Coordinates of C-alpha atoms and ligand atoms in Angstrom, one line a residue:
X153 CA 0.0 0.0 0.0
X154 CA 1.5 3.6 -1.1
X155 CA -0.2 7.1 -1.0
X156 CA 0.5 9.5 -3.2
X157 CA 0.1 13.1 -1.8
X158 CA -1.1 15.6 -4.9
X159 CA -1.7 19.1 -5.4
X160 CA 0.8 19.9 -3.2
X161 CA 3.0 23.1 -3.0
X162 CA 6.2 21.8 -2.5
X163 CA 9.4 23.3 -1.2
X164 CA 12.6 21.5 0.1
X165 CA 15.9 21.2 -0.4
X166 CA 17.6 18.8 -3.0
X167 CA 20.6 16.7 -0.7
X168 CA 23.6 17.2 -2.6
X169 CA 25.5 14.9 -0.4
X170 CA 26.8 17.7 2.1
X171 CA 25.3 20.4 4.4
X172 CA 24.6 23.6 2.3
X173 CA 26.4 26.7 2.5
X174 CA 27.1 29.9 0.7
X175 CA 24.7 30.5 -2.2
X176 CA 23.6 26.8 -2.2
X177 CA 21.8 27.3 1.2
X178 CA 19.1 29.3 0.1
X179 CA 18.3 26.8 -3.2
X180 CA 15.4 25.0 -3.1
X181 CA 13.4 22.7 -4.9
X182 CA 10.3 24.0 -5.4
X183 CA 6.9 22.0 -6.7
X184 CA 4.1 24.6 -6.8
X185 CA 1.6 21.9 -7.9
X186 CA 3.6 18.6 -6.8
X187 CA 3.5 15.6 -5.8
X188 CA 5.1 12.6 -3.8
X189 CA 4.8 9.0 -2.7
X190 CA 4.6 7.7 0.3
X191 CA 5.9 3.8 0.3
X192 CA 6.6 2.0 4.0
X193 CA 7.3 5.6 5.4
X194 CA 10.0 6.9 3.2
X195 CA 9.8 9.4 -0.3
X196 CA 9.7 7.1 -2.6
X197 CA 9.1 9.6 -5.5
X198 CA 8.7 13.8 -6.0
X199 CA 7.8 15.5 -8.8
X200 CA 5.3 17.5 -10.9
X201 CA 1.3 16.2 -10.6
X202 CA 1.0 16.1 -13.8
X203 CA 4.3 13.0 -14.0
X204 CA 3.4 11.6 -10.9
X205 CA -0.4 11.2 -11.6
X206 CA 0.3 9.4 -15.1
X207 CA 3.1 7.3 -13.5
X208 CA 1.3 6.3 -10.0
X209 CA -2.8 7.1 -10.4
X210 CA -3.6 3.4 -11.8
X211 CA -1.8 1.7 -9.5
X212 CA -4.2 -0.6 -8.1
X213 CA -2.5 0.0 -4.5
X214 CA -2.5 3.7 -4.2
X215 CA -4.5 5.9 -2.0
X216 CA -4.5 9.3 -3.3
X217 CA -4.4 12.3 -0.8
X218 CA -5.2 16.1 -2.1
X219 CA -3.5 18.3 -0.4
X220 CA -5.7 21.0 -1.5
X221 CA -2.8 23.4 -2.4
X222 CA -1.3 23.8 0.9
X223 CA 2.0 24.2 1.5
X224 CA 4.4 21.1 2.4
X225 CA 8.0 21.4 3.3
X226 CA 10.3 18.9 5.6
X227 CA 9.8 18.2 9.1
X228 CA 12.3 20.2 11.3
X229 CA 15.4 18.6 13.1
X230 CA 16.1 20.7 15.7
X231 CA 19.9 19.7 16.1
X232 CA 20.4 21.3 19.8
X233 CA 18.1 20.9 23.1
X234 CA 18.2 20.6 27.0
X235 CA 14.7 19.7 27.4
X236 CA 15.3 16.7 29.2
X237 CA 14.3 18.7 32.5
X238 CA 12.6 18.9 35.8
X239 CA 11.5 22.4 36.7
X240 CA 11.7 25.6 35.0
X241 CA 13.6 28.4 36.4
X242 CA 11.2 31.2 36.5
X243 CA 12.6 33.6 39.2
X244 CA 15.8 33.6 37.7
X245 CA 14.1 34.8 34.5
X246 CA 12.6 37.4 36.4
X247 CA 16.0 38.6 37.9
X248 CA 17.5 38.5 34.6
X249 CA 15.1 41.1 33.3
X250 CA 16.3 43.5 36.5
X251 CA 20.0 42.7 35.4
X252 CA 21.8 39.9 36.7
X253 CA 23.7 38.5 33.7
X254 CA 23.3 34.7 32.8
X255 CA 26.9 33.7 33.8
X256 CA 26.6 35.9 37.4
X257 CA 23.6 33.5 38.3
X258 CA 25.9 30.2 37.7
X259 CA 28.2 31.6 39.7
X260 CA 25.9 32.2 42.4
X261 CA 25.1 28.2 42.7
X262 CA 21.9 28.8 40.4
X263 CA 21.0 28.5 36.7
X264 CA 22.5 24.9 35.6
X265 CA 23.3 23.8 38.7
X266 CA 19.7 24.9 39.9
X267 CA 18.3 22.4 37.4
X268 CA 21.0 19.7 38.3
X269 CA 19.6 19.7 41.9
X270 CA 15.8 19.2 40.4
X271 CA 17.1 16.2 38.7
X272 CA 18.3 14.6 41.4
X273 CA 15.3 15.1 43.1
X274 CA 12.8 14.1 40.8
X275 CA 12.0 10.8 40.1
X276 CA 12.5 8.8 36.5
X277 CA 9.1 8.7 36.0
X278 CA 8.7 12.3 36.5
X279 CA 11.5 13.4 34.6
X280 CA 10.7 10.9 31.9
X281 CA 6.7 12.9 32.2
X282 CA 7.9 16.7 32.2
X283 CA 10.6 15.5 28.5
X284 CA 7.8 13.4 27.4
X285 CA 5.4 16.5 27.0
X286 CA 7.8 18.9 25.8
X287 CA 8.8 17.2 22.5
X288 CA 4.9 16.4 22.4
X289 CA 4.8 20.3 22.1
X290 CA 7.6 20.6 19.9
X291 CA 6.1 18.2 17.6
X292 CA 2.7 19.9 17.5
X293 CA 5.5 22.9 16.1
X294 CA 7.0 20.6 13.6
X295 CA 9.7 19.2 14.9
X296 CA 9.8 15.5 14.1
X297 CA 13.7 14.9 14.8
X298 CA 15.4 16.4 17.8
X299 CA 18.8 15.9 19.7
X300 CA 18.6 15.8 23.5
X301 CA 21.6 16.5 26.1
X302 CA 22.3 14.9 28.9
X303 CA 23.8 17.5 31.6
X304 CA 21.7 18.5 34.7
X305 CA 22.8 15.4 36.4
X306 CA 27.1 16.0 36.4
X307 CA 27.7 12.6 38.4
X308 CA 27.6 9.2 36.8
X309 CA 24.0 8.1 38.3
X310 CA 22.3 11.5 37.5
X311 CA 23.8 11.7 34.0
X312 CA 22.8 7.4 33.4
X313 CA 19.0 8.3 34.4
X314 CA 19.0 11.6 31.8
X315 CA 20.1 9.7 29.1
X316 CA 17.6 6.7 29.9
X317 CA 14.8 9.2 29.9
X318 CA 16.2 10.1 26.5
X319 CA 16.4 6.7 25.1
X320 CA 12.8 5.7 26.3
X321 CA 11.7 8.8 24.9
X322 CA 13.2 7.6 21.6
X323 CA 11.5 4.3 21.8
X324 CA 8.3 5.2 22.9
X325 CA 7.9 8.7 21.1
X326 CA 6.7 9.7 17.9
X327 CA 10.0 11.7 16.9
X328 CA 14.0 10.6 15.8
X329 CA 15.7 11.1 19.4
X330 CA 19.6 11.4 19.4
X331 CA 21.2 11.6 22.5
X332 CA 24.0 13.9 23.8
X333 CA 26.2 13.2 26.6
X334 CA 27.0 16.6 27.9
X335 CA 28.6 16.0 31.6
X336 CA 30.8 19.2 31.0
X337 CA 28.1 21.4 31.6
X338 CA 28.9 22.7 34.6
X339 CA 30.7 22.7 37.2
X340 CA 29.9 20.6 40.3
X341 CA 30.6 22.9 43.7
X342 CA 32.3 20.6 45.2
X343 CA 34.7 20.5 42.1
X344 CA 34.6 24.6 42.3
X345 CA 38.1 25.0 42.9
X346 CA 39.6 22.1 41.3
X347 CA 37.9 21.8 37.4
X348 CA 40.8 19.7 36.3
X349 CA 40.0 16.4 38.8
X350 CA 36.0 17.0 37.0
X351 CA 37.6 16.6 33.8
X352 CA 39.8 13.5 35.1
X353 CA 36.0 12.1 36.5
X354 CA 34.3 12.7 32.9
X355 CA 37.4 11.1 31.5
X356 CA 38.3 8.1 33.7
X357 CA 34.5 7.0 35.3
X358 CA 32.1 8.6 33.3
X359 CA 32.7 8.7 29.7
X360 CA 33.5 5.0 29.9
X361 CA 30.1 4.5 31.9
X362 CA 28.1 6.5 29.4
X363 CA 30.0 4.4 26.5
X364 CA 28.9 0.9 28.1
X365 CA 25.4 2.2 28.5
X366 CA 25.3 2.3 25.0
X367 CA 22.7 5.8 24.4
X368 CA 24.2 8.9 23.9
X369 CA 26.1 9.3 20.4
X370 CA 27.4 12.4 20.9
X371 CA 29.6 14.1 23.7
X372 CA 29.5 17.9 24.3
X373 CA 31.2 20.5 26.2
X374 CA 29.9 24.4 27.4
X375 CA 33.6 26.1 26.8
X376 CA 33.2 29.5 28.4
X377 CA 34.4 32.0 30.7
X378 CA 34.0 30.8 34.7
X379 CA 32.9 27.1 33.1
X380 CA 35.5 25.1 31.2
X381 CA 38.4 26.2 28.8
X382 CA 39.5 24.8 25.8
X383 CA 42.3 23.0 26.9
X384 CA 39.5 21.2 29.5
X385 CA 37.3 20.8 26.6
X386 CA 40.5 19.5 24.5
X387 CA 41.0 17.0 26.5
X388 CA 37.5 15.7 27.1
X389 CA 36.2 15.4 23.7
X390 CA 39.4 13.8 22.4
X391 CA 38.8 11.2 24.9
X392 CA 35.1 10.9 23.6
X393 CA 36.2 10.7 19.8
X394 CA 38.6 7.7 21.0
X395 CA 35.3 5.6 22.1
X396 CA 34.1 6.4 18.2
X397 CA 31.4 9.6 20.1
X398 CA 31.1 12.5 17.7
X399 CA 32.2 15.5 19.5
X400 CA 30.4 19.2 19.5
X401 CA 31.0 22.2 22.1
X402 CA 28.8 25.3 23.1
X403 CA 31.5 27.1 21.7
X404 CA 32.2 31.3 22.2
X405 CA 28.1 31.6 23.4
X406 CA 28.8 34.8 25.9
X407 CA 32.7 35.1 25.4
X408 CA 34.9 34.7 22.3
X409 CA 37.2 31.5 24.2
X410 CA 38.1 30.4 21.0
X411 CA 35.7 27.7 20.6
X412 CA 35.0 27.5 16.8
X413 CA 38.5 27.2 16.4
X414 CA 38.3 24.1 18.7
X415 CA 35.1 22.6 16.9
X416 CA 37.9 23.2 13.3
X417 CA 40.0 21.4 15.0
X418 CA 39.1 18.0 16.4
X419 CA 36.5 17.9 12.7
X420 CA 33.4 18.3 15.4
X421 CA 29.7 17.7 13.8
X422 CA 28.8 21.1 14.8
X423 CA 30.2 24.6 16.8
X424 CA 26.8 26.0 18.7
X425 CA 26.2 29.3 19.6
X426 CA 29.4 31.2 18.1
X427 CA 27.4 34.4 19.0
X428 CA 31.4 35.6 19.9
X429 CA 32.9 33.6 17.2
X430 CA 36.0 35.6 15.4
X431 CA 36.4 35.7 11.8
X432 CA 39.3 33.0 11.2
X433 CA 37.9 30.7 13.5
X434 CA 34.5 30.9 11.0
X435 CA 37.0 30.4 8.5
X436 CA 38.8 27.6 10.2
X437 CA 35.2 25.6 10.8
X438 CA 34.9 26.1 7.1
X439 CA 37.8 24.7 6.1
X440 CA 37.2 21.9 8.6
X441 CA 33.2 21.0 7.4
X442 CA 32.0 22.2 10.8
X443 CA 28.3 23.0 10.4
X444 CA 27.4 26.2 12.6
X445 CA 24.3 25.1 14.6
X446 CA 23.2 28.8 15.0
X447 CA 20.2 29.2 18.4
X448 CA 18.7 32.8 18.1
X449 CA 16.1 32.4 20.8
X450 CA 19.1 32.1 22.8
X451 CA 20.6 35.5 21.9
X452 CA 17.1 37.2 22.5
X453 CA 16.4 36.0 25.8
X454 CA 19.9 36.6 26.4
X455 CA 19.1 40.0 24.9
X456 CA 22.9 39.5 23.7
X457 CA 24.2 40.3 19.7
X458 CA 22.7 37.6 17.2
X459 CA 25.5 35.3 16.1
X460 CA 26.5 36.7 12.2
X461 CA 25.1 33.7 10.4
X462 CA 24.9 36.2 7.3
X463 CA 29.0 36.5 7.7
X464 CA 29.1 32.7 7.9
X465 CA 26.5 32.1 4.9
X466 CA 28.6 34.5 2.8
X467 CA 31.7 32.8 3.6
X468 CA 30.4 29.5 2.5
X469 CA 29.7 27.7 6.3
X470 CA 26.7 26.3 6.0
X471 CA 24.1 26.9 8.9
X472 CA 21.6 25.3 11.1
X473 CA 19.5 26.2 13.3
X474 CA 18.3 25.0 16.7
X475 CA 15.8 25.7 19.6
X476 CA 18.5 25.4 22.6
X477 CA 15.3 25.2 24.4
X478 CA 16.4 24.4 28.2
X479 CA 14.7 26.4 31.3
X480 CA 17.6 29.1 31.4
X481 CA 18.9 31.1 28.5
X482 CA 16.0 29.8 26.0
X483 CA 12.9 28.4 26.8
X484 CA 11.0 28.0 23.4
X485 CA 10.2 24.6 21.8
X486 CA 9.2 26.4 18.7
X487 CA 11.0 25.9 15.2
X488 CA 8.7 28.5 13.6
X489 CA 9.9 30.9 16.1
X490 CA 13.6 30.5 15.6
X491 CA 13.2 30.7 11.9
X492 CA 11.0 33.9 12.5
X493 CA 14.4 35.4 14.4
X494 CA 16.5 33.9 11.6
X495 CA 14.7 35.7 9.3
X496 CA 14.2 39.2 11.2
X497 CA 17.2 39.6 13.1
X498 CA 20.0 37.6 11.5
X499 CA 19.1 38.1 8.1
X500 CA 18.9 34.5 6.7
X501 CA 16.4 34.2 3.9
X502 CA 13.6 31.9 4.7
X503 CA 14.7 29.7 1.6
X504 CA 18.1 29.9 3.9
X505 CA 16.3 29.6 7.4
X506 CA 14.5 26.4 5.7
X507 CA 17.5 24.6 4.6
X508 CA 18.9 25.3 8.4
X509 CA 16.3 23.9 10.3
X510 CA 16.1 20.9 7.9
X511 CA 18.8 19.8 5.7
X512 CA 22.2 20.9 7.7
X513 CA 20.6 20.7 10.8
X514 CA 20.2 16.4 9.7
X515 CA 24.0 17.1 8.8
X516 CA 24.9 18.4 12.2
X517 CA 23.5 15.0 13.9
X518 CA 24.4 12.8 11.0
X519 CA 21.1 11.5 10.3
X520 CA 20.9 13.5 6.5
X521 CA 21.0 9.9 5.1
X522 CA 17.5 9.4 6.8
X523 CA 16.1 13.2 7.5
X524 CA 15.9 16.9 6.7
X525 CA 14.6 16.7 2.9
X526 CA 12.2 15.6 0.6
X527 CA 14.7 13.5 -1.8
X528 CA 13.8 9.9 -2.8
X529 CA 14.7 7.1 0.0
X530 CA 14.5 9.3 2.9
X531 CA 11.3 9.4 5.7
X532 CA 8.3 10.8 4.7
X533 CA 8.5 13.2 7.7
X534 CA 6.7 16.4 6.6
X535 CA 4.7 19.7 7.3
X536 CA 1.9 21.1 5.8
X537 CA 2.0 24.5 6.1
X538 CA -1.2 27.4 6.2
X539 CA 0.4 29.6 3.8
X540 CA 1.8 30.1 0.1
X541 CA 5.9 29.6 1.2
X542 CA 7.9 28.9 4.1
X543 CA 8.1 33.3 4.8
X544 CA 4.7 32.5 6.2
X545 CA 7.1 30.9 9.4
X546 CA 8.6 34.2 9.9
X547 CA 6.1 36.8 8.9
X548 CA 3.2 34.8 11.1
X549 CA 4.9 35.5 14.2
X550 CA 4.0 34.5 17.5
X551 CA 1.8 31.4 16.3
X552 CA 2.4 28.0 14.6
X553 CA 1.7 28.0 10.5
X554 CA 2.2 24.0 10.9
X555 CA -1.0 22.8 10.5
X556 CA -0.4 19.0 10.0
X557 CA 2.6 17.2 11.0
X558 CA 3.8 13.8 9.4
X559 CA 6.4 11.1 10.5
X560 CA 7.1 8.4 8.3
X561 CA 4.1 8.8 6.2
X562 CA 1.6 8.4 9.8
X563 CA -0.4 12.1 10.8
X564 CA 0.9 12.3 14.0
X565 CA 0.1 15.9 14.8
X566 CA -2.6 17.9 13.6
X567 CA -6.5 16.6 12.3
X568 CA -6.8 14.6 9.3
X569 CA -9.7 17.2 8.0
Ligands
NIG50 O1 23.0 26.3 25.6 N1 25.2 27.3 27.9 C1 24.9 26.3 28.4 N2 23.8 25.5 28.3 C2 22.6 26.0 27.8 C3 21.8 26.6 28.9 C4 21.4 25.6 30.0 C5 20.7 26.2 31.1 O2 20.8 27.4 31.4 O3 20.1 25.4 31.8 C6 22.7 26.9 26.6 O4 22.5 28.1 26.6
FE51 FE1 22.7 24.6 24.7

């Protein structure tokens, strides 16, 4: 049984076997009356209604779907989230508005290590509950792949049970879960004035216990001022590469450590952040096929300078983009919103926005052989859209334009009407 979904405005990007930068970011295929089929879940052909409904509308096992028009794009893959988490962090929102900076309030014993002490105390169950109906919410918003990071547990046992809630969440859920070992969060106070025996710990105890566990894929570092340096974060995800993780850092977020430059280096999946990212260190993650995971609800909670992503784009690094959503410095689940800052304030195109928060951001994980376009073999994980182009993401702002969402060919969010 295949369906063939018709009469379909159609916009995605064409996988050229690489994330897309420079000029090529903002290229995309577009169908205006289109068509694809659907066959056990994946594309299994795109193209004009007119070719498709001569090649496909006498098969004797095809259902066929109009989509009335409408528009359909990819399903996001939002390639960067904490929200694996217990409690939101309200008050410190509030005193962030009267002024404390973000890095002040770590320092103090609150922001991450507020949330690591709500992990400890909640239950699995709980924890598993409060993850469980976030990425329901980010799914209703389109998102039907998303990364998850450990990190609000920064001891063995509390980083195991995050990245079990993770896993069960990428069993039992309707959306592509990768997991994230990210230990180097924080931190630990009683570590305060010795960082170098916490990085031994990740080294020596944990980063072999995560490996046996078997779930997280990825390791990741927060390299900033009062947190960890590079040489910490160095040291760590080498160790991580050698057990075969792929290695990413929240590289030059509030301060420009040199992070990017680090990412170039050790051939990282992905630099995030980079709002304090110098020029040759862009350069250098070019050189290196870093793809810039680029989080601009971050920078306007933050109320901080948008990363450049228009530098970067010109200078041929191609660029995703990611929620960060985690109860501190960006608490969105929304896709449509971060493409509506994209578009507004760091002056991607929305042809460009698309292709970040599909495409390269399936690149940044390593999933683009399953996810992030509409090409032939992949999932049939897709939007429809209320409105005549993806700009209707950024110029409806404030609400959702995904009116339907799809994951593997099965409506999973949305009515069937
Ligand atoms: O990406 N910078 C470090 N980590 C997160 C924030 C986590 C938190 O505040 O809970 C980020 O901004
Ligand atoms: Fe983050």
């Amino acid at each position: 049984m295949s369906t063939l979904y018709r009469n379909a405005n159609i916009y995605t990007p064409v996988d050229s076997g690489r994330p897309h930068g420079g000029t090529v970011q903002g290229d995309l295929q577009h169908y205006p009356q289109g068509s694809f089929l659907v066959k056990d879940g994946k594309i299994a052909a795109i193209g004009s209604d007119t070719d498709l409904l001569k090649s496909h509308s006498g098969d004797a096992d095809v259902e066929i779907v109009d989509i009335k028009g409408q528009c359909v794009i990819p399903g996001f893959v939002d390639p960067h989230t904490h929200l694996c988490f217990a409690a939101r962090r309200e008050e410190e929102f509030e005193l962030r508005l009267t002024g404390t900076p973000y890095l002040e309030i770590l320092k103090q014993g609150g922001g991450i290590l507020s949330s690591v002490r709500a992990v400890e105390a909640a239950s699995e169950e709980e924890l598993f509950e409060a993850t469980r109906l976030r990425a329901e919410t980010a799914l209703k918003f389109g998102t039907t792949t998303l990364e998850i990071k450990s990190g609000y547990g920064l001891d063995t046992e509390n980083e195991l049970k995050m990245l079990r809630v993770i896993d069960r969440l990428s069993r039992n859920g309707k959306q592509d879960v990768v997991a994230t070992f990210m230990g180097a969060h924080a931190i630990p106070p009683e570590y305060k004035n010795n960082p170098d025996a916490f990085i031994a710990l990740l080294i020596d105890k944990m980063l072999p216990a995560v490996k046996e566990q078997g779930i997280a894929e990825h390791c990741d570092i927060f390299c900033e001022e009062g947190v960890f340096s590079i040489e910490q974060g160095r040291k760590l995800l080498t160790a991580a590469s050698a057990l075969g993780m792929k290695v990413k850092i929240h590289a030059d977020e509030v301060n420009d450590l040199g992070g990017a430059g680090l990412a170039a280096e050790l051939n990282a999946c992905s630099a995030d952040h980079l709002l304090a990212a110098s020029d040759e260190n862009i350069r250098a993650m070019v050189s290196a096929g870093v793809v810039a995971n680029l989080l601009p609800a971050t920078a306007y909670s933050l109320r901080k300078p948008y990363a450049r992503a228009r530098f970067m784009i010109d200078n041929d690094l191609p660029v995703a983009l990611a929620t960060d959503c985690n109860p501190g410095s960006s608490y969105t689940e929304s896709m449509p919103f971060v493409i509506g800052l994209a578009v507004l304030n760091m002056h991607m195109s929305p042809a460009e926005a698309l292709c970040g928060a599909t495409l390269n951001a399936a690149y940044a994980l390593g999933l683009a052989d399953r996810v992030g376009s509409l090409d032939i073999g992949k999932q049939a994980d897709f939007l429809v859209l209320d409105g005549k182009s993806p700009a209707i993401l950024a110029y409806h702002a404030g609400v959702s334009p995904v009116v339907k969402v799809y994951k593997k060919g099965e409506l999973v969010a949305g009515s069937d009407s």
